[in-house]
XYZ file of C-alpha atoms in Angstrom:
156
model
C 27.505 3.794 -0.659
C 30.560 2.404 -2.291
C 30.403 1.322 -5.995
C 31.403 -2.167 -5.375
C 28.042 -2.343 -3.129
C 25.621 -0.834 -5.291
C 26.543 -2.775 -8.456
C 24.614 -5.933 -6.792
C 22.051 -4.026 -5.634
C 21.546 -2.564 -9.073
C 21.840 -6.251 -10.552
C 19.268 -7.328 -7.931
C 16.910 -4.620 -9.053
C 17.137 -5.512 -12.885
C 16.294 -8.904 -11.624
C 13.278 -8.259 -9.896
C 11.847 -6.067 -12.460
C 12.561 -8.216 -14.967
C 10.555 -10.980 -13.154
C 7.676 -8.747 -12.775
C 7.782 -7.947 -16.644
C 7.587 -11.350 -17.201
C 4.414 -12.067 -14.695
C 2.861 -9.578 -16.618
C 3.420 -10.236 -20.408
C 2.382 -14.348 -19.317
C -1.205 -12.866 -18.876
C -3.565 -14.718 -16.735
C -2.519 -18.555 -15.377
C -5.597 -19.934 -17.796
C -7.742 -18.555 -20.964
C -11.272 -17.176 -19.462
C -14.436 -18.897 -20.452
C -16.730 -16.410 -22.648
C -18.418 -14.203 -20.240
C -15.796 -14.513 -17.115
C -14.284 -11.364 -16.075
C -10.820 -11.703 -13.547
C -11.370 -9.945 -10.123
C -8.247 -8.268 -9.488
C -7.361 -7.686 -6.174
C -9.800 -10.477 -5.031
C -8.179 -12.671 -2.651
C -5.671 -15.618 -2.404
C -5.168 -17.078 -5.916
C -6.552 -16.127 -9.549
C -10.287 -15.694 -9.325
C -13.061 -14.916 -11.832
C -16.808 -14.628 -11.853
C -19.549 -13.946 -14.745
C -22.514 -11.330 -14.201
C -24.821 -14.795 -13.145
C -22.433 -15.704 -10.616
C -20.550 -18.306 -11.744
C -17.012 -18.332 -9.919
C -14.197 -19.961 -11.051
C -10.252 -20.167 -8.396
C -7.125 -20.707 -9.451
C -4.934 -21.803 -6.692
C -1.344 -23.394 -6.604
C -0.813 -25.070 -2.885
C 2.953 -26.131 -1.903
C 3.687 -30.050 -0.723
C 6.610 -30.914 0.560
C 6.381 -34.029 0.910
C 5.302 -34.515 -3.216
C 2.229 -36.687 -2.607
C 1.004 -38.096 -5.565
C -2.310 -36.896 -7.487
C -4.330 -39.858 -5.959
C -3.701 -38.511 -2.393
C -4.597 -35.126 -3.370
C -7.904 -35.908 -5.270
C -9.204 -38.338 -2.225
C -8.233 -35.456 0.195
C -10.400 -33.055 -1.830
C -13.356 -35.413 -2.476
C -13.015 -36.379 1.637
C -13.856 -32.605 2.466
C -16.291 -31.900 -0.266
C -17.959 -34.754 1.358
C -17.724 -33.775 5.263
C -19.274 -30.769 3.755
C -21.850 -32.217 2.948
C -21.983 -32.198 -0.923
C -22.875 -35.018 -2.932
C -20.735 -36.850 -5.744
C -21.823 -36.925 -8.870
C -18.679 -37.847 -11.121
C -15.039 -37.530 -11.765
C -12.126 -38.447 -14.591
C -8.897 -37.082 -16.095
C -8.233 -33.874 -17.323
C -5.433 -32.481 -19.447
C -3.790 -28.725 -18.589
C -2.381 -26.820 -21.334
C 1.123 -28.963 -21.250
C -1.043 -31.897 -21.716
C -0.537 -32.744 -17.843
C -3.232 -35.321 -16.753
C -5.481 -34.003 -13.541
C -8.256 -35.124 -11.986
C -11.654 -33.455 -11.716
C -14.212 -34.184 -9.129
C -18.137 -33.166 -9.551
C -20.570 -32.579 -6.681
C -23.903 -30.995 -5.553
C -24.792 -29.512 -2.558
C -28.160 -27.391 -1.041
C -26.112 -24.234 -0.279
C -28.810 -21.279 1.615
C -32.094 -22.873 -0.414
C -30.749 -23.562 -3.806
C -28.898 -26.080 -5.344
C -24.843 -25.353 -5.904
C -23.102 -27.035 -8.776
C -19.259 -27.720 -8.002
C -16.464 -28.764 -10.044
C -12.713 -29.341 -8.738
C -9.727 -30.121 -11.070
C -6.087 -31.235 -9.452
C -2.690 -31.200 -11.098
C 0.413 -32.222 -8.855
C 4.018 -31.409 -10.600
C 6.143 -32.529 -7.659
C 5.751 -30.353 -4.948
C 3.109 -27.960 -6.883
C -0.459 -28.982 -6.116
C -2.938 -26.826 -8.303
C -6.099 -26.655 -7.839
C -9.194 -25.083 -10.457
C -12.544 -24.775 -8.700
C -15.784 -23.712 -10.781
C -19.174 -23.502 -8.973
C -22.230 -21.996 -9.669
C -26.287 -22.348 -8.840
C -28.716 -23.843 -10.941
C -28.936 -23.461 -14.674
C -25.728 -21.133 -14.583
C -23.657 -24.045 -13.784
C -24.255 -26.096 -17.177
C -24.481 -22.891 -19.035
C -21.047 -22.041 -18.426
C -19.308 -25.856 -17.887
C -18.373 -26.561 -21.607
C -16.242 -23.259 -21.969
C -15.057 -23.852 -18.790
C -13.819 -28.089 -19.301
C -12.298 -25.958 -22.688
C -10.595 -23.667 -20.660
C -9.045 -26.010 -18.412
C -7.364 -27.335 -21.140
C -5.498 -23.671 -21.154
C -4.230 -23.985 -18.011
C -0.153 -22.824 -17.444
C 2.126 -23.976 -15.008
C-alpha cells in the first residue's frame, strides 16, 4: 500500500478509537438508582434491573420528520392504552441539561399480578428518547423515588 493511502486510513483509525474512548470514559447514558445493576449485552438500548425485578430502558429512537414532544407522548400513551394498561398520571420532567420531558404513569394486570409502568420522553430535534421503568407490586414504589432522581441524570 502506498504511503499517501495509508496516512487516511491511519487518521481514520485514530478517529474511531478515539470515539470509542470517549463512549467509554462518558459512563452509562444516566446515574443508576441504588440497587440497579446495567445488563450488558442485554438487548437494544441501555437496560438495567434490581434483584426484585424492577427494569428500567434507555432508548434513543430517530425522527425525521422532528415531531414535537406532544406527538410523541400521545403516541406512547395511545399504545400503552391499546395494550390495555390503565392511566394513572403524567407531567414534566427535567433530564440532566435541564431539558423538559414528559412522563406518563399506568397500570396494567400483566400474567396475575399487577405491573406498575412509568414512561419519560425527551425530543431534541430529530432524537426521541425514551426512559421506561416498570415493575410489580410493592417493588414499583420502592424503587420510583431514586428512579424520578435519576431521571434527572439523564445525558444526551
Amino acid at each position: 500500500m502506498r504511503l499517501r493511502n495509508v496516512v487516511p486510513v491511519m487518521v481514520l483509525l485514530v478517529v474511531i478509537a478515539a470515539l470509542i474512548a470517549r463512549q467509554a470514559l462518558a459512563g452509562p447514558p444516566i446515574e443508576l438508582p441504588p440497587g440497579f445493576v446495567h445488563l450488558k449485552g442485554g438487548g437494544e438500548g441501555f437496560r438495567a434491573r434490581t434483584s426484585d425485578e424492577a427494569r428500567l430502558w434507555l432508548r434513543t429512537l430517530t425522527d425525521p420528520s422532528e415531531a414535537p414532544i406532544e406527538f410523541w407522548a400521545e403516541v406512547l400513551e395511545k399504545d400503552l392504552l391499546q395494550r390495555g394498561y390503565e392511566r394513572r398520571g403524567g407531567g414534566e420532567v427535567r433530564d440532566g441539561a435541564g431539558a423538559v420531558g414528559r412522563w406518563l404513569e399506568f397500570d396494567a394486570n400483566v400474567q396475575g399480578e399487577r405491573m406498575h409502568y412509568r414512561i419519560a420522553v425527551w425530543v431534541d430535534g430529530t432524537a426521541v428518547r425514551v426512559v421506561e421503568y416498570g415493575a410489580v407490586g410493592e417493588a414499583y414504589g420502592k424503587h420510583l423515588p431514586a428512579v424520578e432522581k435519576a431521571l434527572t441524570t439523564l445525558r444526551r
